[in-house]
Structures are given as C-alpha cells and as structure tokens.
Coordinates of C-alpha atoms and ligand atoms in Angstrom, one line a residue:
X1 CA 59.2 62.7 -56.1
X2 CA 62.0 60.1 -55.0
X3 CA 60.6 57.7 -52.4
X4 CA 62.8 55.4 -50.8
X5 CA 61.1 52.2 -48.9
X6 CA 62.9 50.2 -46.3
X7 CA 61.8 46.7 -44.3
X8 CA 64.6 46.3 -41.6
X9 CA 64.8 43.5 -40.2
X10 CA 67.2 42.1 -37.6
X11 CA 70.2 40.9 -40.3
X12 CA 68.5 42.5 -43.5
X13 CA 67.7 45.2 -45.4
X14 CA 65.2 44.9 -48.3
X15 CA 64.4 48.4 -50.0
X16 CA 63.2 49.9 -53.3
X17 CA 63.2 53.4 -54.9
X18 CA 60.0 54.7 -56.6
X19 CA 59.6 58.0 -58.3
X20 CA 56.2 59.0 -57.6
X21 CA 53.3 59.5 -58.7
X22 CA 54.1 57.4 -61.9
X23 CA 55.2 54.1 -59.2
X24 CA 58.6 53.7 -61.2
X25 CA 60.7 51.2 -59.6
X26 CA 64.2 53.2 -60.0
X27 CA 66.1 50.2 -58.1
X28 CA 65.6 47.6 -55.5
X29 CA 67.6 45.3 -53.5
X30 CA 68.3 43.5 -50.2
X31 CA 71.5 44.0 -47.9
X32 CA 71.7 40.4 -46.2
X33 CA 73.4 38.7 -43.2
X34 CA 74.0 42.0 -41.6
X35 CA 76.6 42.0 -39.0
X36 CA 78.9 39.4 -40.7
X37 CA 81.8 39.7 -42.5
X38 CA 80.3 37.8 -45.6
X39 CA 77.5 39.9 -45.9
X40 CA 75.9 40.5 -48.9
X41 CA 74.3 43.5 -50.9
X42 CA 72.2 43.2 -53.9
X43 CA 71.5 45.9 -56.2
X44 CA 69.3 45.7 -59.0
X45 CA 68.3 48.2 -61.9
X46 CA 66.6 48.0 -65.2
X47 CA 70.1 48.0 -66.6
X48 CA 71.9 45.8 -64.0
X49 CA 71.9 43.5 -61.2
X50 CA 75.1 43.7 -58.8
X51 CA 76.6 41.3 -56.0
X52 CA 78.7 41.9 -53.7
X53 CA 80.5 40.0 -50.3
X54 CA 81.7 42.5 -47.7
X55 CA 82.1 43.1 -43.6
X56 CA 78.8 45.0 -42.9
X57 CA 78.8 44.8 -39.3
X58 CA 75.7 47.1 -39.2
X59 CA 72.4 48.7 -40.5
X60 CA 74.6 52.0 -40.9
X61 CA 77.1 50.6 -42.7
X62 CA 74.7 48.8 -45.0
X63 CA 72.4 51.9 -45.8
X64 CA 75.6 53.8 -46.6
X65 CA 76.5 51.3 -49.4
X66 CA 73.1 51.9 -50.5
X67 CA 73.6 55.3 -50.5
X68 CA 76.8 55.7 -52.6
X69 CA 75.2 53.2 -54.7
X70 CA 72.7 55.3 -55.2
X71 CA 75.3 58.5 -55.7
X72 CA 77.6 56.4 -58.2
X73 CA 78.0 58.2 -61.2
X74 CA 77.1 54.6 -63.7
X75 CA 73.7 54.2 -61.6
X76 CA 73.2 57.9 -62.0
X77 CA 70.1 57.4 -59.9
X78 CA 70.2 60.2 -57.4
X79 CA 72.9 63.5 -57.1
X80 CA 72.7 63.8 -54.0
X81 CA 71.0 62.4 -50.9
X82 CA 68.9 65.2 -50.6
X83 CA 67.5 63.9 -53.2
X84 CA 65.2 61.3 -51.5
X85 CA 62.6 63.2 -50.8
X86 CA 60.2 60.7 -48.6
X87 CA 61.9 57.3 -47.0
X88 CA 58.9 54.6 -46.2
X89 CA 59.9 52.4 -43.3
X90 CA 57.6 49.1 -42.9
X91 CA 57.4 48.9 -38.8
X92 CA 55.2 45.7 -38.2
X93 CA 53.7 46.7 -34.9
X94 CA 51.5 49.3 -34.2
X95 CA 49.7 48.3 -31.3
X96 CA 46.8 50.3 -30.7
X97 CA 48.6 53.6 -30.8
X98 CA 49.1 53.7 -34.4
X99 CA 45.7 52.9 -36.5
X100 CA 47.1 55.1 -39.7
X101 CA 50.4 55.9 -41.8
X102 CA 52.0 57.9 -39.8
X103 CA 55.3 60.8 -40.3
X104 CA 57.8 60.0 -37.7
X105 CA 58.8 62.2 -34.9
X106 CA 60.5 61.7 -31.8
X107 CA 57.1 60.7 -30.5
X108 CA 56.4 58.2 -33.0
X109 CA 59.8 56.5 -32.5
X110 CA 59.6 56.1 -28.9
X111 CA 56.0 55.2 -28.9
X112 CA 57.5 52.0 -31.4
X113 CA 60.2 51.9 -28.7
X114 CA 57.7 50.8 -26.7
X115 CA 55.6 48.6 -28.7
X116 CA 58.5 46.5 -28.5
X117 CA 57.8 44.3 -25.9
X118 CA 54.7 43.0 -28.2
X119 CA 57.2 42.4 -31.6
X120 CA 60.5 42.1 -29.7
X121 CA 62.4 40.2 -33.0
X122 CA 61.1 43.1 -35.4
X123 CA 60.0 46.5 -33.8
X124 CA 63.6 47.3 -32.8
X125 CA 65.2 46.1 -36.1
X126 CA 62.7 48.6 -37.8
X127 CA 63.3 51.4 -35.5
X128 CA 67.4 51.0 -36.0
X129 CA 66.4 51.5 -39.5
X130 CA 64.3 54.6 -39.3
X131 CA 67.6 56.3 -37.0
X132 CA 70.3 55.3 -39.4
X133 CA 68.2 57.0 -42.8
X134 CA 67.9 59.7 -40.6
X135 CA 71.0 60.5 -40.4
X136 CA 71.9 60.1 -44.2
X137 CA 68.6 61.2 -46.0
X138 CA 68.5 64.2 -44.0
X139 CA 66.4 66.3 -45.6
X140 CA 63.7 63.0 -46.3
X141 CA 60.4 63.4 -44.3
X142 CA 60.9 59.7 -42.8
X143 CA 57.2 58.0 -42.6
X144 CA 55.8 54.9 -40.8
X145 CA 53.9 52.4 -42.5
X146 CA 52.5 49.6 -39.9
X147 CA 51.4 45.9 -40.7
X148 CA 49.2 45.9 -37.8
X149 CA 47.2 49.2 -38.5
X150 CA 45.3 47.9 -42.0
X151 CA 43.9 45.2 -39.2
X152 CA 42.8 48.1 -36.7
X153 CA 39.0 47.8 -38.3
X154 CA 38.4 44.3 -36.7
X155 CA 35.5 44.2 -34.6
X156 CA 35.8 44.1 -30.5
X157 CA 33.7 40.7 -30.8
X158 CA 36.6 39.1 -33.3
X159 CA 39.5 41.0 -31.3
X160 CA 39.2 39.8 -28.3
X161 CA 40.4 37.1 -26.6
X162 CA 37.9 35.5 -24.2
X163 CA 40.4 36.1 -20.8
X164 CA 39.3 38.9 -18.2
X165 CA 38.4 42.1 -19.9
X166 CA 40.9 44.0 -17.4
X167 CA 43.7 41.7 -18.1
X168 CA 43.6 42.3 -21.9
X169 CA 43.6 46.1 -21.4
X170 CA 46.4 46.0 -18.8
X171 CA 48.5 43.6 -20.9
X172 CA 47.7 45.1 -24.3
X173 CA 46.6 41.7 -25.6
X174 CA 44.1 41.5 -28.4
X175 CA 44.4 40.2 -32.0
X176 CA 46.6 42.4 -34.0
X177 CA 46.2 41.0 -37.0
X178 CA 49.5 41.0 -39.5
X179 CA 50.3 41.0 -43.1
X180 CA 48.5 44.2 -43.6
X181 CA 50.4 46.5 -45.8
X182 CA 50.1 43.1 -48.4
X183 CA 46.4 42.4 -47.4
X184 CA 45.7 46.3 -48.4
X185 CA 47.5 46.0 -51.5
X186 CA 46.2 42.9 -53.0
X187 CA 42.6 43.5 -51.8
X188 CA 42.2 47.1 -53.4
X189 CA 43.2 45.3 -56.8
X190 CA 40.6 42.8 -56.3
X191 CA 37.8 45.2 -55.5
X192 CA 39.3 47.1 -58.6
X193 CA 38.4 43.9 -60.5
X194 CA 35.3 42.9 -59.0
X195 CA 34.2 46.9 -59.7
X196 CA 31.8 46.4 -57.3
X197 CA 30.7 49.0 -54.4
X198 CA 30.2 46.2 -51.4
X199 CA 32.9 43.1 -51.6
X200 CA 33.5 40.1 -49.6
X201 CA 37.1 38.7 -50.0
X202 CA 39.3 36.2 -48.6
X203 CA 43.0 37.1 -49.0
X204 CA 45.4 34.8 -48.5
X205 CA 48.8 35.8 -48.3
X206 CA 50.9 32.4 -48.3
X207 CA 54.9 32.9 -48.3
X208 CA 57.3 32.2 -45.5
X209 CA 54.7 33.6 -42.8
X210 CA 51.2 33.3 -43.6
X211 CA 47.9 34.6 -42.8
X212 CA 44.1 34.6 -44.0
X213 CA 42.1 38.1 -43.9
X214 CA 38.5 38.4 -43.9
X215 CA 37.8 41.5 -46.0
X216 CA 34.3 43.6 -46.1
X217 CA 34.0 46.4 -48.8
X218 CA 37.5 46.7 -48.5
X219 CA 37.8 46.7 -44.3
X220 CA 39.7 43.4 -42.7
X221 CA 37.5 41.9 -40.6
X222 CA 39.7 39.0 -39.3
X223 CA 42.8 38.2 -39.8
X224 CA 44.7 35.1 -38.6
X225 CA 47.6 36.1 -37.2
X226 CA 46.0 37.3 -33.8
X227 CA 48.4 38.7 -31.0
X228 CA 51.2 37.3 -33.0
X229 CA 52.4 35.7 -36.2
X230 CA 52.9 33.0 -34.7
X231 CA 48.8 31.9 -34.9
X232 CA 46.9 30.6 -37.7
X233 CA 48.2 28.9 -40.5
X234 CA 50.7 26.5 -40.9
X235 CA 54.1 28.2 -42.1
X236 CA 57.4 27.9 -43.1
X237 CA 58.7 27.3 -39.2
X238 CA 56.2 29.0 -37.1
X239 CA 53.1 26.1 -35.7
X240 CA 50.1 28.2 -36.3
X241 CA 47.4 27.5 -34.3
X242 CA 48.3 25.3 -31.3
X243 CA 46.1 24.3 -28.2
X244 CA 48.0 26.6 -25.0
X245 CA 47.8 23.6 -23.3
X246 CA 50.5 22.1 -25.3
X247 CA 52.8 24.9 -23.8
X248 CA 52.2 24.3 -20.2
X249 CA 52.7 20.2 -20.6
X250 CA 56.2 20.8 -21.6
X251 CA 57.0 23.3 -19.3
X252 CA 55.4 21.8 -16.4
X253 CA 56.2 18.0 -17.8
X254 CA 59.1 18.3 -19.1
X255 CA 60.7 21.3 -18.1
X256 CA 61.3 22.6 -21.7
X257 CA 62.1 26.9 -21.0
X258 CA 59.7 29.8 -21.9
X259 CA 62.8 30.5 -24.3
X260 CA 63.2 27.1 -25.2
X261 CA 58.9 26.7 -26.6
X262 CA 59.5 30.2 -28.3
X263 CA 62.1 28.9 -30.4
X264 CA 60.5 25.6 -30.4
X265 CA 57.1 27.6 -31.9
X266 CA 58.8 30.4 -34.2
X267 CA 62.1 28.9 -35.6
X268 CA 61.8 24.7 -35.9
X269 CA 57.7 24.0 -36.2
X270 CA 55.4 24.8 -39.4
X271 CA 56.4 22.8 -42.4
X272 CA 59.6 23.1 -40.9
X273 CA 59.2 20.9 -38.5
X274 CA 57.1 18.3 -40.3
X275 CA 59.2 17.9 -42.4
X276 CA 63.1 19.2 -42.2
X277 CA 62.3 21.5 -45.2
X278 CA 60.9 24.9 -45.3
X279 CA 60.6 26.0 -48.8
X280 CA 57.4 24.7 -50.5
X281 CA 59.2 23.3 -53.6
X282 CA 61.1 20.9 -51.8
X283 CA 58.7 19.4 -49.8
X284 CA 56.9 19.3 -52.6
X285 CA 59.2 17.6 -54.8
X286 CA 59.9 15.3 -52.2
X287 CA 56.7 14.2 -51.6
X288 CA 56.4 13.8 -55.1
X289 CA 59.3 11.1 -54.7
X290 CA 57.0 9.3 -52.0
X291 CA 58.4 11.0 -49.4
X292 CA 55.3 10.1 -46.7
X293 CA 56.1 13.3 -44.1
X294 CA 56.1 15.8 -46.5
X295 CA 52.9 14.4 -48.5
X296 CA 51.8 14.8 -45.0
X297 CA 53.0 18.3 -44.1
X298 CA 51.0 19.5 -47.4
X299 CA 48.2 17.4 -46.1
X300 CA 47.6 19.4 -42.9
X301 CA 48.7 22.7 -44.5
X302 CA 46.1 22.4 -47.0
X303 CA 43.2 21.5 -44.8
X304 CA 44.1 24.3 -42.7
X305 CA 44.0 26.9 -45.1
X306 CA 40.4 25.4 -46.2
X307 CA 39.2 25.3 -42.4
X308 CA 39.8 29.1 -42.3
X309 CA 38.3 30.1 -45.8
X310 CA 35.0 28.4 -44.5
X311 CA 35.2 30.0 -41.4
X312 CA 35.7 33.3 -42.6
X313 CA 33.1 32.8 -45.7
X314 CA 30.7 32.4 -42.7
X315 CA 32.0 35.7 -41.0
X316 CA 31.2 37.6 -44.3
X317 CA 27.9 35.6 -44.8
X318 CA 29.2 34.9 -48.7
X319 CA 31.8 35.3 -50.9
X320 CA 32.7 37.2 -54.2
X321 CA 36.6 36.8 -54.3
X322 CA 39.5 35.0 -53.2
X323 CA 43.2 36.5 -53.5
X324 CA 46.3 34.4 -53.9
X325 CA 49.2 36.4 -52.5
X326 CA 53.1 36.0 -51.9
X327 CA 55.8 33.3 -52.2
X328 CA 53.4 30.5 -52.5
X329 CA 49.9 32.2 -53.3
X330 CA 51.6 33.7 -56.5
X331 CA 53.9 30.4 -57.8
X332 CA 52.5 27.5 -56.6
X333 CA 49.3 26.3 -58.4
X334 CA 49.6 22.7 -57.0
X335 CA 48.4 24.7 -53.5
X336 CA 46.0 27.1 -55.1
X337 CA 44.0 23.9 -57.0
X338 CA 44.1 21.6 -53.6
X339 CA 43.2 24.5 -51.3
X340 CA 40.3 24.7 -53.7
X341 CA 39.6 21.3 -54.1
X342 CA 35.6 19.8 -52.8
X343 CA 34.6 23.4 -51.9
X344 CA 32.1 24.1 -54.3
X345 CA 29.6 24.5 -52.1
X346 CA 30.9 27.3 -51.5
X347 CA 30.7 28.4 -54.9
X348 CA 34.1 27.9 -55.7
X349 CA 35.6 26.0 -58.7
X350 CA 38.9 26.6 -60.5
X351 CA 39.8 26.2 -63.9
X352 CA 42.8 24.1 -63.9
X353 CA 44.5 25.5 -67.4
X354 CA 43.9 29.0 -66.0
X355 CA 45.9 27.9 -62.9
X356 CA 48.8 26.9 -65.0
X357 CA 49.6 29.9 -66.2
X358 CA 53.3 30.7 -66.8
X359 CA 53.5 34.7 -65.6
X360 CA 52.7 35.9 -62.7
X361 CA 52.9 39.4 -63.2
X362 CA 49.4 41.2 -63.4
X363 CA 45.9 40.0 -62.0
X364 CA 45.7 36.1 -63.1
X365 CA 41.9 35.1 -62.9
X366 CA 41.6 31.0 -62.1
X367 CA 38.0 30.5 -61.4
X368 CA 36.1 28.3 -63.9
X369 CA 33.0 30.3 -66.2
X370 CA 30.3 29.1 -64.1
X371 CA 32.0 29.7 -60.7
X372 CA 30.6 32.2 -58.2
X373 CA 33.8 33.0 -56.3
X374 CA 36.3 34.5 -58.3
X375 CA 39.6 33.3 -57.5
X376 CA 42.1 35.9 -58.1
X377 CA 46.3 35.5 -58.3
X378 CA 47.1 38.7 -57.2
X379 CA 51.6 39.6 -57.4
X380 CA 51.9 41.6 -53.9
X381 CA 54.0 44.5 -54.0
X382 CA 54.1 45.7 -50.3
X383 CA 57.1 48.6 -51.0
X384 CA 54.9 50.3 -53.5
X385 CA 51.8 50.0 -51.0
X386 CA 54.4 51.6 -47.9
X387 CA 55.0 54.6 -51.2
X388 CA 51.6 55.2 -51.8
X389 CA 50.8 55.3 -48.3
X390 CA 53.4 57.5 -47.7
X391 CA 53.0 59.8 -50.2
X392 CA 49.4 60.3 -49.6
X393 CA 49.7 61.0 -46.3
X394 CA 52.7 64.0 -47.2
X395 CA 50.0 65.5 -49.6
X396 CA 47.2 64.9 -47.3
X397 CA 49.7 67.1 -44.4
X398 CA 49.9 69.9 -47.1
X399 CA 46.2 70.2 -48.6
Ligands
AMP401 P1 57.7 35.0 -49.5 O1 57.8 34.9 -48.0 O2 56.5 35.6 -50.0 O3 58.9 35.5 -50.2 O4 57.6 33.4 -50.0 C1 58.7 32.6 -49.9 C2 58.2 31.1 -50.1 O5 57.5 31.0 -51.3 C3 59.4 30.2 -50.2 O6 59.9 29.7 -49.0 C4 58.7 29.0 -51.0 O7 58.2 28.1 -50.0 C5 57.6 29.6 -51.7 N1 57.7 29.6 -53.2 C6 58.4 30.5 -54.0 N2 58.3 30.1 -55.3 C7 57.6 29.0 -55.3 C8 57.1 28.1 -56.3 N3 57.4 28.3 -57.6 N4 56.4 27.0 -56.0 C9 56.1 26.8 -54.7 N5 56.5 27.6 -53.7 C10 57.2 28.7 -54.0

C-alpha cells in the first residue's frame, strides 16, 4: 500500500510517501515559494536528494512535478499514478464537524470550505490541495486528517470561553485546540514507554508555532492553542497569550486596523518581535554575545512554557511524563534544561549529560534516576501519523 501525505499550505507543499503497513519512507520533500518564478522543489530519497529553481505558479503545477518525479524511470518509485493507492491531506481545522479521520467527499470538502472563516490562512490552502491530487491520483481514496480533531476530547468546562453561552454557539467559538496530529503521535510513544494503562502527560510541541497539551490516558485535555494558534505560548512571530484589551487600546487609541493587529499578532510578535530574530539559534547565539533583548526574549519564553506545565500538572492532578517535540523540543537542550530548571517540586529533574545527547532519532530519556517525571525527547513524525490514520480508517471502512 502506497500512501502519499500532503500539508498544503498557502506557498508550500511538504509531502512524503510511505508504503504501508511497514511505514517505509519511499521519498519526501517540500515544493516552496509557490507561485513564483524561483520556486523551489526538493526531492529526497534513500539514494538522492535533488534541487531544483523553476516558475511554479501553482499547487497544480507543483504536484505535477511531484508526480513525474515520482514516474521517472531513475526514482523508479511508482509506474504509474494509479499507483498511490491512499493520499493523506493534513487540513488543520475541523471545527466541530469533524471529530475523526475522515475520507473526503464532496461533503467533506465543502464542509472545510466552510470552516474557513475560522482558519482563513490554512483551510483553503489545504482544500486547493485535496482538488489538485484529485485530479492526478485518480484512482487514490483522498482522506482528511485534522489538527483540531485529536483536541475534540477537551472538556466543555476547559473549552469554553467565559462569554454568553449563545454567542459561542452562534459564532462557533470555543478552544480548538491545535498541533494534534503531533500531540497524537508523540504521546502514543510516550504511553508506549511509560507501558502504563492510566498516563498523565504534558506534550510540548515547540517549533515555529507552539503549543502545550494536557494528556489523560492518552485523551488531550487542554491544549494551548485555544480558538486559534495565535494563543498560548510564545512563538516564532505569533504573541501567545495577550490581554484583549491590548487590541482594543490600539484600535480605539491609536487607530491601528483589525488587519493591521492581525499581522501585528501572527507575522512580527513572538520571539520575533522581541527580538528581530525568529529562529531559536540565533537569538540564542546572540544572547550568548550579550545581546540583552534576546537573553530577554528566552527569558519570558521560558517562564511561559513553565507557567503552563504547572498549570496543566494541576489539571491532571500529577504527572508521569513530559514530551519534547518539534524544531526546538527535539534540538535544543539549552530550552529543555531551563524549562526544567527549580521545578522539582513537581518531581521533575533532568540529567544534564542525558540532555546532551548528539541524535535525536528514537525516544531520548533526560530525566535524572531519582526523578518522578520522566522527561521524554520524542522526534515527531506528523506525515506518518496522517498515514496511519488514514490507513486505519480505509481498513476500518472494509472490515
Ligand atoms: P519546526 O517548526 O518544528 O520545524 O521548528 C523550527 C524551529 O526549530 C526553528 O525556527 C528553530 O527555532 C528551531 N530549531 C531547529 N533546530 C534547532 C537547534 N538545533 N537548536 C535550537 N533551535 C532549533
């Protein structure tokens, strides 16, 4: 079984291949900069990684580079596309409509259509995606994977926002929750580890977006992202948690746009904005070199990440594991030792030679001997997750 996964996104492509059931990773690779005539497709196989710059002013276009990629007689990696027999689409918002995995129909797709007013810079991107591998892995049964749905299991009294009741059903406002597909993945590892029946985890998944989920035998509890992924922690240029307040002082004040605060919150805020860098190992090499904003910036995005931990160790009533997911969570152990720093109270304590391990491939455990929290580095692999999803669901339709 040849499953193809796809994130679309508004200039990107990022997919893999997988034969299934054995999760082989046939190929992977990202089309970027879509709609530009510099764009740029990468290709990757066990035998080959491959550049190139072209004009691919679309998703089709892109996808159908992939495709004769795919076809070309060196990769020898699929005869035809018929061949594909599921593609996995990552669609990051489900709303309330889609709590499971789910095979696309027309239905589906305009049901995302209209979940697009609640994820208006990634719904459509993933829906142009699921059209266009329509049309060239035609005989594929195309499936949905959403990053809301893993979050569907959070309780009314942690989903709700305290506005009038009536208002939150008309508008369709409630905490989604995001990050799930990676949340899933991470945390079924962990409760593999722990081989325990009942579990009480905190995953954090820190990359370019991040977000904290409480976990209970395997169910998120909280996660926090809430109606956006905007909320929460501090990240690469999105603010996190901010008082609303703030919003209506420089609209009202200042006359700043709705548009204008959007950007203002999603593009040029988060370490971003603290600092004029984005990417962890700058500001962090910069703040090495006494750089006073960016020792700052690490400051505020560390204390963060500890104010949610003991929050959501309170929600669980204890704690067995935490998980160390994605860009940062996986690389950067200067992060994972401070966000662990003076909470041994809590039971946890890290072992600092552990933390400096060189490979991050596999389940890395970095808790000292004594500790009572494990503290788990866990590589996320959201594509595979989308595959297995995917796949059961197809064998679930035919039992
Ligand atoms: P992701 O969104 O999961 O791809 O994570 C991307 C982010 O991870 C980058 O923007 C960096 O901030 C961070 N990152 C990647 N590698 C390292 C590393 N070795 N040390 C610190 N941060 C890293």
């Amino acid at each position: 079984m040849q499953v193809l996964v796809l994130n679309s996104g508004s200039s990107s492509i990022k997919f893999k291949l997988f034969k299934m059931p054995e999760e082989t990773k046939l190929c992977a690779g990202l089309i970027e900069r879509i709609g530009h005539r510099d764009a740029k497709f990468t290709f990757s196989t066990q035998k080959e990684t491959l550049q190139l710059t072209r004009d691919i002013p679309n998703h089709k276009v892109g996808l159908e580079i992939l495709a004769k990629k795919l076809l070309h007689k060196d990769s020898g990696i699929i005869n035809s596309t018929d061949d594909i027999n599921i593609v996995g689409h990552r669609v990051v918002h489900g709303g309330k409509l889609f709590r499971d995995t789910t095979e696309i129909t027309q239905a589906v797709k305009d049901k995302i259509k209209s979940l697009s007013t609640l994820a208006p810079l990634h719904n459509p991107p993933n829906l142009e995606g699921i059209e266009v591998a329509e049309t060239i892995f035609k005989k594929a049964k195309q499936v949905a994977v959403f990053d809301t749905a893993f979050h569907q299991s959070i309780p009314d009294y942690a989903n709700k926002y305290a506005i009038p009741i009536d208002f939150s059903e008309k508008h369709s406002i409630r905490v989604y929750g995001f990050h799930g597909i990676s949340h899933e993945y991470v945390s079924e590892k962990a409760i593999q580890y722990l081989g325990k029946k009942h579990s009480k985890i905190i995953s954090l998944h820190l990359g370019n977006g991040c977000s904290i989920t409480a976990l209970k035998d395997g169910k998120s509890m909280d996660n926090s992202q809430g109606f956006s992924p905007i909320n929460g922690l501090i990240m690469g240029t999105r603010s996190g948690d901010v008082d609303p307040s703030i919003i209506f002082h420089l609209a009202e004040k200042y006359d700043y746009s709705i548009d204008e605060i959007s950007t203002l919150l999603q593009k040029k805020s988060g370490m971003f904005g603290l600092t004029g860098y984005n990417d962890l190992r700058d500001i962090k090499a910069e703040a090495k070199k006494g750089n006073k904003a960016c020792q700052l910036a690490l400051e505020m995005n560390i204390y963060r990440i500890k104010k949610y931990i003991g929050a959501y160790a309170a929600v669980l009533n204890g704690l067995d594991a935490i998980v160390f997911t994605a860009g940062i969570g996986e690389n950067s152990s200067y992060m994972r030792q401070h966000i662990c720093e003076d909470m041994d109270f809590l039971g946890i304590s890290l072992d600092e030679e552990k933390n400096n391990f060189d490979s991050n491939t596999g389940i890395k455990a970095i808790h000292s001997d004594t500790a009572k929290v494990k503290l788990l580095v866990i590589p996320t692999n959201e594509e595979l997750e989308i595959a297995k999803q995917a796949c059961d669901l197809l064998a679930n339709n035919l039992n």
